[in-house]
PDB file of C-alpha atoms and ligand atoms in Angstrom:
ATOM      1  CA  MET R   1      20.332  -5.559 -31.472  1.00 70.00           C
ATOM      2  CA  ALA R   2      18.061  -4.578 -34.332  1.00 86.00           C
ATOM      3  CA  ILE R   3      14.284  -4.327 -33.587  1.00 96.00           C
ATOM      4  CA  GLN R   4      12.668  -7.473 -34.942  1.00 97.00           C
ATOM      5  CA  ILE R   5       9.577  -6.756 -37.015  1.00 98.00           C
ATOM      6  CA  LYS R   6       7.273  -9.647 -37.343  1.00 98.00           C
ATOM      7  CA  THR R   7       4.935 -10.634 -40.190  1.00 98.00           C
ATOM      8  CA  VAL R   8       1.399 -11.561 -39.512  1.00 98.00           C
ATOM      9  CA  ASP R   9       2.192 -15.314 -40.070  1.00 98.00           C
ATOM     10  CA  GLN R  10       5.022 -15.017 -37.502  1.00 98.00           C
ATOM     11  CA  LEU R  11       2.674 -13.441 -35.049  1.00 98.00           C
ATOM     12  CA  LYS R  12       0.233 -16.175 -35.635  1.00 98.00           C
ATOM     13  CA  VAL R  13       2.891 -18.584 -34.275  1.00 98.00           C
ATOM     14  CA  MET R  14       3.570 -16.244 -31.330  1.00 98.00           C
ATOM     15  CA  ARG R  15      -0.089 -16.253 -30.634  1.00 98.00           C
ATOM     16  CA  ARG R  16       0.126 -20.063 -30.297  1.00 98.00           C
ATOM     17  CA  ALA R  17       3.018 -19.603 -27.875  1.00 98.00           C
ATOM     18  CA  GLY R  18       1.047 -16.922 -25.989  1.00 98.00           C
ATOM     19  CA  LEU R  19      -1.944 -19.223 -25.666  1.00 98.00           C
ATOM     20  CA  VAL R  20       0.312 -21.991 -24.161  1.00 98.00           C
ATOM     21  CA  VAL R  21       1.644 -19.341 -21.650  1.00 98.00           C
ATOM     22  CA  ALA R  22      -1.988 -18.163 -20.884  1.00 98.00           C
ATOM     23  CA  GLY R  23      -3.187 -21.759 -20.484  1.00 98.00           C
ATOM     24  CA  GLY R  24      -0.336 -22.659 -18.198  1.00 98.00           C
ATOM     25  CA  LEU R  25      -0.791 -19.619 -15.996  1.00 98.00           C
ATOM     26  CA  GLU R  26      -4.544 -20.247 -15.696  1.00 98.00           C
ATOM     27  CA  LEU R  27      -3.775 -23.783 -14.503  1.00 98.00           C
ATOM     28  CA  MET R  28      -1.380 -22.596 -11.940  1.00 98.00           C
ATOM     29  CA  LYS R  29      -3.589 -19.770 -10.797  1.00 98.00           C
ATOM     30  CA  ALA R  30      -6.294 -22.362 -10.061  1.00 98.00           C
ATOM     31  CA  ALA R  31      -3.941 -24.530  -8.109  1.00 98.00           C
ATOM     32  CA  ILE R  32      -2.644 -21.706  -5.805  1.00 98.00           C
ATOM     33  CA  LYS R  33      -3.847 -22.172  -2.187  1.00 98.00           C
ATOM     34  CA  PRO R  34      -2.399 -22.631   1.203  1.00 98.00           C
ATOM     35  CA  GLY R  35      -0.215 -25.854   1.375  1.00 98.00           C
ATOM     36  CA  VAL R  36       0.803 -25.930  -2.285  1.00 98.00           C
ATOM     37  CA  THR R  37       4.418 -25.393  -2.996  1.00 98.00           C
ATOM     38  CA  THR R  38       5.929 -23.462  -5.889  1.00 98.00           C
ATOM     39  CA  LEU R  39       7.881 -26.421  -6.955  1.00 98.00           C
ATOM     40  CA  GLU R  40       4.524 -28.180  -7.536  1.00 98.00           C
ATOM     41  CA  LEU R  41       3.402 -25.288  -9.814  1.00 98.00           C
ATOM     42  CA  ASP R  42       6.697 -25.521 -11.628  1.00 98.00           C
ATOM     43  CA  ALA R  43       6.038 -29.344 -12.294  1.00 98.00           C
ATOM     44  CA  MET R  44       2.552 -28.561 -13.469  1.00 98.00           C
ATOM     45  CA  ALA R  45       3.960 -25.917 -15.952  1.00 98.00           C
ATOM     46  CA  ALA R  46       6.647 -28.356 -17.150  1.00 98.00           C
ATOM     47  CA  ASP R  47       3.928 -31.023 -17.793  1.00 98.00           C
ATOM     48  CA  PHE R  48       1.702 -28.480 -19.424  1.00 98.00           C
ATOM     49  CA  LEU R  49       4.506 -27.465 -21.922  1.00 98.00           C
ATOM     50  CA  LYS R  50       5.193 -31.136 -22.802  1.00 98.00           C
ATOM     51  CA  ALA R  51       1.570 -31.728 -23.452  1.00 98.00           C
ATOM     52  CA  HIS R  52       1.441 -28.828 -25.861  1.00 98.00           C
ATOM     53  CA  ASN R  53       4.735 -29.548 -27.584  1.00 97.00           C
ATOM     54  CA  ALA R  54       6.242 -26.342 -26.243  1.00 98.00           C
ATOM     55  CA  ILE R  55       9.566 -25.653 -24.692  1.00 98.00           C
ATOM     56  CA  PRO R  56      10.160 -23.507 -21.578  1.00 98.00           C
ATOM     57  CA  SER R  57      11.765 -20.079 -22.125  1.00 97.00           C
ATOM     58  CA  PHE R  58      13.156 -19.806 -18.631  1.00 97.00           C
ATOM     59  CA  LEU R  59      14.740 -23.105 -18.000  1.00 96.00           C
ATOM     60  CA  ASN R  60      18.595 -22.775 -18.467  1.00 95.00           C
ATOM     61  CA  TYR R  61      18.118 -19.078 -19.354  1.00 95.00           C
ATOM     62  CA  ASN R  62      21.477 -17.661 -18.078  1.00 94.00           C
ATOM     63  CA  GLY R  63      21.483 -20.808 -15.872  1.00 95.00           C
ATOM     64  CA  PHE R  64      17.949 -20.383 -14.410  1.00 97.00           C
ATOM     65  CA  PRO R  65      17.141 -23.784 -12.825  1.00 97.00           C
ATOM     66  CA  ASN R  66      13.234 -23.940 -13.361  1.00 98.00           C
ATOM     67  CA  VAL R  67      10.348 -23.481 -15.763  1.00 98.00           C
ATOM     68  CA  ILE R  68       8.621 -20.651 -13.784  1.00 98.00           C
ATOM     69  CA  CYS R  69       9.661 -17.836 -11.639  1.00 98.00           C
ATOM     70  CA  ALA R  70       7.862 -17.832  -8.339  1.00 98.00           C
ATOM     71  CA  SER R  71       8.196 -14.749  -6.057  1.00 98.00           C
ATOM     72  CA  VAL R  72       6.426 -14.476  -2.747  1.00 98.00           C
ATOM     73  CA  ASN R  73       5.719 -11.285  -0.712  1.00 98.00           C
ATOM     74  CA  HIS R  74       8.820  -9.050  -0.693  1.00 98.00           C
ATOM     75  CA  GLU R  75      10.335 -11.137  -3.395  1.00 98.00           C
ATOM     76  CA  VAL R  76       9.351  -9.164  -6.410  1.00 97.00           C
ATOM     77  CA  VAL R  77      10.625 -10.985  -9.444  1.00 98.00           C
ATOM     78  CA  HIS R  78      12.950 -13.905 -10.422  1.00 97.00           C
ATOM     79  CA  GLY R  79      12.262 -16.061  -7.403  1.00 98.00           C
ATOM     80  CA  ILE R  80      13.212 -19.810  -7.724  1.00 98.00           C
ATOM     81  CA  PRO R  81      10.460 -22.324  -7.012  1.00 98.00           C
ATOM     82  CA  ASN R  82      10.973 -24.137  -3.732  1.00 98.00           C
ATOM     83  CA  GLU R  83       9.417 -26.526  -1.191  1.00 98.00           C
ATOM     84  CA  ARG R  84       7.899 -23.884   1.192  1.00 98.00           C
ATOM     85  CA  PRO R  85       4.041 -24.477   1.417  1.00 98.00           C
ATOM     86  CA  MET R  86       2.166 -21.393   0.609  1.00 98.00           C
ATOM     87  CA  ILE R  87       0.401 -19.584   3.491  1.00 98.00           C
ATOM     88  CA  GLU R  88      -2.904 -17.776   3.520  1.00 98.00           C
ATOM     89  CA  GLY R  89      -2.176 -14.146   2.953  1.00 98.00           C
ATOM     90  CA  ASP R  90       0.971 -14.684   0.781  1.00 98.00           C
ATOM     91  CA  VAL R  91       1.237 -12.380  -2.260  1.00 98.00           C
ATOM     92  CA  MET R  92       2.415 -14.864  -5.042  1.00 98.00           C
ATOM     93  CA  SER R  93       3.862 -13.869  -8.404  1.00 98.00           C
ATOM     94  CA  ILE R  94       4.325 -16.392 -11.170  1.00 98.00           C
ATOM     95  CA  ASP R  95       6.181 -15.555 -14.300  1.00 98.00           C
ATOM     96  CA  PHE R  96       6.146 -18.134 -17.193  1.00 98.00           C
ATOM     97  CA  GLY R  97       7.396 -18.238 -20.742  1.00 98.00           C
ATOM     98  CA  ALA R  98       7.112 -20.856 -23.595  1.00 98.00           C
ATOM     99  CA  ILE R  99       8.559 -21.364 -26.990  1.00 98.00           C
ATOM    100  CA  VAL R 100       6.479 -22.708 -29.934  1.00 98.00           C
ATOM    101  CA  GLU R 101       8.398 -23.333 -33.183  1.00 98.00           C
ATOM    102  CA  GLY R 102      11.094 -20.954 -32.067  1.00 98.00           C
ATOM    103  CA  TRP R 103       8.753 -18.120 -31.099  1.00 98.00           C
ATOM    104  CA  HIS R 104       8.408 -16.942 -27.397  1.00 98.00           C
ATOM    105  CA  GLY R 105       5.439 -15.935 -25.175  1.00 98.00           C
ATOM    106  CA  ASP R 106       6.011 -14.303 -21.763  1.00 98.00           C
ATOM    107  CA  SER R 107       3.464 -13.459 -19.126  1.00 98.00           C
ATOM    108  CA  ALA R 108       3.176 -12.999 -15.386  1.00 98.00           C
ATOM    109  CA  PHE R 109       0.521 -12.460 -12.698  1.00 98.00           C
ATOM    110  CA  THR R 110       0.423 -11.792  -8.959  1.00 98.00           C
ATOM    111  CA  VAL R 111      -2.393 -13.297  -6.874  1.00 98.00           C
ATOM    112  CA  GLY R 112      -3.267 -13.496  -3.235  1.00 98.00           C
ATOM    113  CA  VAL R 113      -3.134 -17.017  -1.574  1.00 98.00           C
ATOM    114  CA  GLY R 114      -6.549 -17.160   0.020  1.00 97.00           C
ATOM    115  CA  ALA R 115      -7.486 -13.814   1.759  1.00 96.00           C
ATOM    116  CA  VAL R 116      -4.882 -11.102   1.657  1.00 97.00           C
ATOM    117  CA  ALA R 117      -4.537  -7.711   3.383  1.00 98.00           C
ATOM    118  CA  ALA R 118      -6.509  -5.003   1.583  1.00 98.00           C
ATOM    119  CA  GLU R 119      -3.268  -2.918   0.916  1.00 98.00           C
ATOM    120  CA  ASP R 120      -1.783  -6.058  -0.922  1.00 98.00           C
ATOM    121  CA  GLN R 121      -4.909  -6.534  -3.010  1.00 98.00           C
ATOM    122  CA  LYS R 122      -4.695  -2.773  -3.973  1.00 98.00           C
ATOM    123  CA  LEU R 123      -1.014  -3.284  -4.766  1.00 98.00           C
ATOM    124  CA  MET R 124      -1.848  -6.099  -7.219  1.00 98.00           C
ATOM    125  CA  ASP R 125      -4.884  -4.195  -8.761  1.00 98.00           C
ATOM    126  CA  VAL R 126      -2.742  -1.118  -9.285  1.00 98.00           C
ATOM    127  CA  CYS R 127      -0.073  -3.096 -10.849  1.00 98.00           C
ATOM    128  CA  GLU R 128      -2.361  -5.052 -13.246  1.00 98.00           C
ATOM    129  CA  GLU R 129      -4.225  -1.971 -14.349  1.00 98.00           C
ATOM    130  CA  SER R 130      -0.974  -0.118 -15.022  1.00 98.00           C
ATOM    131  CA  MET R 131       0.012  -2.898 -17.418  1.00 98.00           C
ATOM    132  CA  TRP R 132      -3.225  -2.575 -19.276  1.00 98.00           C
ATOM    133  CA  ARG R 133      -2.940   1.227 -19.423  1.00 98.00           C
ATOM    134  CA  GLY R 134       0.591   0.737 -20.710  1.00 98.00           C
ATOM    135  CA  ILE R 135      -0.539  -1.656 -23.477  1.00 98.00           C
ATOM    136  CA  ALA R 136      -3.485   0.674 -24.342  1.00 98.00           C
ATOM    137  CA  ALA R 137      -1.044   3.519 -24.812  1.00 98.00           C
ATOM    138  CA  GLY R 138       1.108   1.527 -27.260  1.00 98.00           C
ATOM    139  CA  LYS R 139      -0.244   3.006 -30.547  1.00 98.00           C
ATOM    140  CA  VAL R 140       1.023   2.782 -34.040  1.00 98.00           C
ATOM    141  CA  GLY R 141       2.602   6.165 -34.838  1.00 97.00           C
ATOM    142  CA  GLY R 142       3.194   6.907 -31.165  1.00 98.00           C
ATOM    143  CA  HIS R 143       6.500   6.362 -29.236  1.00 98.00           C
ATOM    144  CA  LEU R 144       7.838   3.641 -26.927  1.00 98.00           C
ATOM    145  CA  SER R 145       7.874   5.860 -23.938  1.00 98.00           C
ATOM    146  CA  ASP R 146       4.111   6.603 -24.259  1.00 98.00           C
ATOM    147  CA  ILE R 147       3.809   3.080 -22.678  1.00 98.00           C
ATOM    148  CA  SER R 148       6.304   3.880 -19.873  1.00 98.00           C
ATOM    149  CA  HIS R 149       4.493   7.139 -19.115  1.00 98.00           C
ATOM    150  CA  ALA R 150       1.008   5.590 -19.026  1.00 98.00           C
ATOM    151  CA  ILE R 151       2.254   2.928 -16.589  1.00 98.00           C
ATOM    152  CA  GLU R 152       3.894   5.371 -14.333  1.00 98.00           C
ATOM    153  CA  SER R 153       1.052   7.933 -14.395  1.00 98.00           C
ATOM    154  CA  TYR R 154      -1.532   5.451 -13.407  1.00 98.00           C
ATOM    155  CA  ILE R 155       0.585   3.978 -10.509  1.00 98.00           C
ATOM    156  CA  VAL R 156       1.402   7.524  -9.145  1.00 98.00           C
ATOM    157  CA  SER R 157      -2.240   8.435  -9.330  1.00 98.00           C
ATOM    158  CA  GLN R 158      -3.106   5.559  -7.084  1.00 98.00           C
ATOM    159  CA  GLY R 159      -0.754   6.209  -4.206  1.00 97.00           C
ATOM    160  CA  LYS R 160       2.760   5.822  -3.026  1.00 97.00           C
ATOM    161  CA  TYR R 161       4.367   2.698  -4.636  1.00 98.00           C
ATOM    162  CA  GLY R 162       7.989   1.912  -5.531  1.00 98.00           C
ATOM    163  CA  ILE R 163       8.426   1.396  -9.188  1.00 98.00           C
ATOM    164  CA  LEU R 164      11.382  -0.832 -10.061  1.00 97.00           C
ATOM    165  CA  ARG R 165      13.961   1.101 -12.083  1.00 96.00           C
ATOM    166  CA  GLU R 166      16.493  -1.674 -12.988  1.00 94.00           C
ATOM    167  CA  TYR R 167      13.891  -3.956 -14.637  1.00 96.00           C
ATOM    168  CA  GLY R 168      11.271  -3.462 -17.355  1.00 98.00           C
ATOM    169  CA  GLY R 169       9.550  -4.833 -20.399  1.00 98.00           C
ATOM    170  CA  HIS R 170      11.159  -5.829 -23.596  1.00 98.00           C
ATOM    171  CA  GLY R 171      10.780  -6.749 -27.245  1.00 98.00           C
ATOM    172  CA  ILE R 172       9.915 -10.467 -27.733  1.00 98.00           C
ATOM    173  CA  GLY R 173      10.044 -12.789 -30.691  1.00 98.00           C
ATOM    174  CA  THR R 174      12.634 -15.484 -31.604  1.00 98.00           C
ATOM    175  CA  GLU R 175      14.362 -14.594 -28.330  1.00 97.00           C
ATOM    176  CA  MET R 176      12.556 -13.844 -25.009  1.00 97.00           C
ATOM    177  CA  HIS R 177      14.407 -10.602 -24.536  1.00 97.00           C
ATOM    178  CA  GLN R 178      14.955  -8.422 -27.473  1.00 97.00           C
ATOM    179  CA  ASP R 179      15.257  -4.679 -27.985  1.00 97.00           C
ATOM    180  CA  PRO R 180      13.742  -2.369 -27.113  1.00 98.00           C
ATOM    181  CA  HIS R 181      13.885  -2.274 -23.333  1.00 98.00           C
ATOM    182  CA  VAL R 182      10.718  -0.674 -22.019  1.00 98.00           C
ATOM    183  CA  ILE R 183      10.993   1.251 -18.821  1.00 98.00           C
ATOM    184  CA  ASN R 184       7.976   1.631 -16.493  1.00 98.00           C
ATOM    185  CA  TYR R 185       8.460   5.304 -15.826  1.00 98.00           C
ATOM    186  CA  GLY R 186       9.326   8.638 -17.547  1.00 98.00           C
ATOM    187  CA  PRO R 187       7.789  11.194 -20.019  1.00 98.00           C
ATOM    188  CA  ALA R 188       5.778  10.314 -22.949  1.00 98.00           C
ATOM    189  CA  GLY R 189       6.761  10.889 -26.655  1.00 98.00           C
ATOM    190  CA  LEU R 190      10.315   9.513 -26.611  1.00 98.00           C
ATOM    191  CA  GLY R 191      12.156   6.524 -28.127  1.00 96.00           C
ATOM    192  CA  LEU R 192      11.196   4.133 -30.836  1.00 97.00           C
ATOM    193  CA  GLU R 193       8.329   5.034 -33.031  1.00 97.00           C
ATOM    194  CA  LEU R 194       5.789   2.275 -32.750  1.00 98.00           C
ATOM    195  CA  LYS R 195       4.875   0.343 -35.867  1.00 98.00           C
ATOM    196  CA  PRO R 196       3.120  -2.714 -36.999  1.00 98.00           C
ATOM    197  CA  GLY R 197       5.066  -5.983 -36.537  1.00 98.00           C
ATOM    198  CA  LEU R 198       6.388  -4.861 -33.167  1.00 98.00           C
ATOM    199  CA  ALA R 199       5.899  -7.304 -30.379  1.00 98.00           C
ATOM    200  CA  LEU R 200       6.586  -6.115 -26.737  1.00 98.00           C
ATOM    201  CA  ALA R 201       6.337  -7.677 -23.246  1.00 98.00           C
ATOM    202  CA  ILE R 202       4.970  -5.006 -20.899  1.00 98.00           C
ATOM    203  CA  GLU R 203       5.669  -5.819 -17.139  1.00 98.00           C
ATOM    204  CA  PRO R 204       5.275  -3.279 -14.460  1.00 98.00           C
ATOM    205  CA  MET R 205       6.846  -4.312 -11.196  1.00 98.00           C
ATOM    206  CA  ILE R 206       5.981  -2.355  -8.141  1.00 98.00           C
ATOM    207  CA  THR R 207       6.206  -2.462  -4.264  1.00 98.00           C
ATOM    208  CA  ARG R 208       4.260  -1.039  -1.302  1.00 98.00           C
ATOM    209  CA  GLY R 209       7.502   0.597  -0.282  1.00 98.00           C
ATOM    210  CA  THR R 210      10.829   1.297  -1.916  1.00 97.00           C
ATOM    211  CA  GLU R 211      11.969   1.008  -5.481  1.00 97.00           C
ATOM    212  CA  LYS R 212      15.365  -0.186  -4.260  1.00 96.00           C
ATOM    213  CA  MET R 213      16.033  -3.809  -4.794  1.00 97.00           C
ATOM    214  CA  LYS R 214      18.555  -6.509  -3.566  1.00 97.00           C
ATOM    215  CA  THR R 215      19.493  -9.704  -5.245  1.00 97.00           C
ATOM    216  CA  LEU R 216      19.583 -12.710  -2.956  1.00 97.00           C
ATOM    217  CA  SER R 217      22.695 -15.046  -2.775  1.00 96.00           C
ATOM    218  CA  ASP R 218      20.907 -17.460  -5.159  1.00 96.00           C
ATOM    219  CA  ASP R 219      21.830 -14.804  -7.822  1.00 96.00           C
ATOM    220  CA  TRP R 220      18.220 -14.630  -8.968  1.00 97.00           C
ATOM    221  CA  THR R 221      15.703 -13.650  -6.465  1.00 97.00           C
ATOM    222  CA  VAL R 222      15.120  -9.813  -6.421  1.00 97.00           C
ATOM    223  CA  ILE R 223      13.690  -8.557  -3.166  1.00 97.00           C
ATOM    224  CA  ALA R 224      12.513  -5.123  -1.988  1.00 97.00           C
ATOM    225  CA  SER R 225      15.383  -3.864   0.197  1.00 97.00           C
ATOM    226  CA  ASP R 226      12.775  -2.635   2.749  1.00 98.00           C
ATOM    227  CA  LYS R 227      11.019  -6.067   2.665  1.00 98.00           C
ATOM    228  CA  SER R 228       7.772  -4.517   1.424  1.00 98.00           C
ATOM    229  CA  ASN R 229       5.478  -6.735  -0.691  1.00 98.00           C
ATOM    230  CA  GLY R 230       5.748  -6.466  -4.442  1.00 98.00           C
ATOM    231  CA  ALA R 231       3.542  -7.281  -7.442  1.00 98.00           C
ATOM    232  CA  HIS R 232       4.387  -8.003 -11.105  1.00 98.00           C
ATOM    233  CA  PHE R 233       1.983  -8.391 -14.105  1.00 98.00           C
ATOM    234  CA  GLU R 234       3.193  -9.072 -17.683  1.00 98.00           C
ATOM    235  CA  HIS R 235       1.565  -9.553 -21.022  1.00 98.00           C
ATOM    236  CA  SER R 236       3.219  -9.836 -24.460  1.00 98.00           C
ATOM    237  CA  PHE R 237       1.340  -7.901 -27.104  1.00 98.00           C
ATOM    238  CA  ALA R 238       1.842  -7.056 -30.844  1.00 98.00           C
ATOM    239  CA  LEU R 239       0.900  -4.221 -33.120  1.00 98.00           C
ATOM    240  CA  LEU R 240      -0.802  -5.490 -36.294  1.00 98.00           C
ATOM    241  CA  PRO R 241      -0.976  -3.927 -39.893  1.00 98.00           C
ATOM    242  CA  ASP R 242      -4.514  -2.799 -39.274  1.00 98.00           C
ATOM    243  CA  GLY R 243      -3.125  -0.414 -36.625  1.00 98.00           C
ATOM    244  CA  LYS R 244      -4.579  -2.261 -33.725  1.00 98.00           C
ATOM    245  CA  PRO R 245      -3.008  -4.242 -30.884  1.00 98.00           C
ATOM    246  CA  PHE R 246      -3.612  -7.861 -29.953  1.00 98.00           C
ATOM    247  CA  VAL R 247      -2.391  -9.293 -26.538  1.00 98.00           C
ATOM    248  CA  LEU R 248      -0.711 -12.489 -27.488  1.00 98.00           C
ATOM    249  CA  THR R 249      -0.728 -13.955 -23.859  1.00 98.00           C
ATOM    250  CA  ALA R 250      -4.270 -13.149 -22.961  1.00 98.00           C
ATOM    251  CA  LEU R 251      -6.993 -15.766 -23.644  1.00 98.00           C
ATOM    252  CA  ASP R 252      -9.295 -13.134 -25.203  1.00 98.00           C
ATOM    253  CA  GLY R 253      -6.488 -11.185 -26.838  1.00 98.00           C
ATOM    254  CA  GLY R 254      -6.950  -8.350 -24.511  1.00 98.00           C
ATOM    255  CA  ARG R 255     -10.449  -7.675 -25.890  1.00 98.00           C
ATOM    256  CA  GLU R 256     -12.218  -7.006 -22.438  1.00 98.00           C
ATOM    257  CA  ARG R 257      -9.630  -5.008 -20.525  1.00 98.00           C
ATOM    258  CA  LEU R 258      -8.402  -2.918 -23.595  1.00 98.00           C
ATOM    259  CA  GLY R 259     -12.085  -2.440 -24.576  1.00 98.00           C
ATOM    260  CA  VAL R 260     -12.778  -0.738 -21.175  1.00 98.00           C
ATOM    261  CA  LEU R 261      -9.943   1.629 -22.009  1.00 98.00           C
ATOM    262  CA  GLY R 262     -11.435   2.367 -25.396  1.00 98.00           C
ATOM    263  CA  VAL R 263      -8.971   0.318 -27.398  1.00 98.00           C
ATOM    264  CA  GLU R 264     -10.151  -2.173 -29.992  1.00 98.00           C
ATOM    265  CA  VAL R 265      -8.090  -5.300 -30.622  1.00 98.00           C
ATOM    266  CA  SER R 266      -7.111  -6.633 -34.019  1.00 98.00           C
ATOM    267  CA  GLU R 267      -9.025  -9.283 -35.712  1.00 97.00           C
ATOM    268  CA  LEU R 268      -6.040 -10.373 -37.800  1.00 98.00           C
ATOM    269  CA  LEU R 269      -4.775 -13.164 -35.429  1.00 96.00           C
ATOM    270  CA  ALA R 270      -8.169 -14.767 -34.916  1.00 80.00           C
TER     271      ALA R 270
HETATM  272 MG1   MG P 301       8.115 -12.727 -17.745  1.00 89.63          MG
HETATM  273 MG1   MG P 302       9.399 -10.501 -19.634  1.00 89.63          MG
END
């Protein structure tokens, strides 16, 4: 598949999709507490999409049965929402995508249900920061694997975590999953040269133990084979003609978190 280069006008529509995803995820995050089920979150997400004239990216994607992926504890990604009430201490990952006028947004977070073990909080913090470091490393004139390397380097600097090998980020645009595939490890300086008009979903997935995964008999849910807890964060971002990035699925465009890393975000989508 050829790399899809977007115009600023097309990225403005992707920003609208990204804001729907961000709004839906905020709503779900606020609702996460002991006793709530992931099917209830899924229904909230479906209603939110309807209210914003958006279409779910995930529903029926290769037969996926729901609007969100909900993965708890040692389920790392692609979990199917169900009727199990959340329990204090659960590590809950929510992944959500939306289509506006044919353009996709895709984003995910992991959060503790109530108070969680310190090691689980660190797992989530490391995963989230590695995503921001990856985005910050995605610079016009650089190469795709600069992102991969920044993600892995940060994770490795923070302790022993399993970095999923078979899954990674991706191009995003008129399809949810486009080329290029973005691995979350490896040396810098390789692969596609980064240029304005690229839009990429960056999504590190890590565990407190192994990088080896198993898929459950539902054909979707990916679990750590040693049953260690996992975390998953994702944002979709674009590179603009001013040479700066903009995080399409962050409410503030990534201004705050990228600013801390010394990266200014573009004003072209404002
Ligand atoms: Mg996703
Ligand atoms: Mg994705």
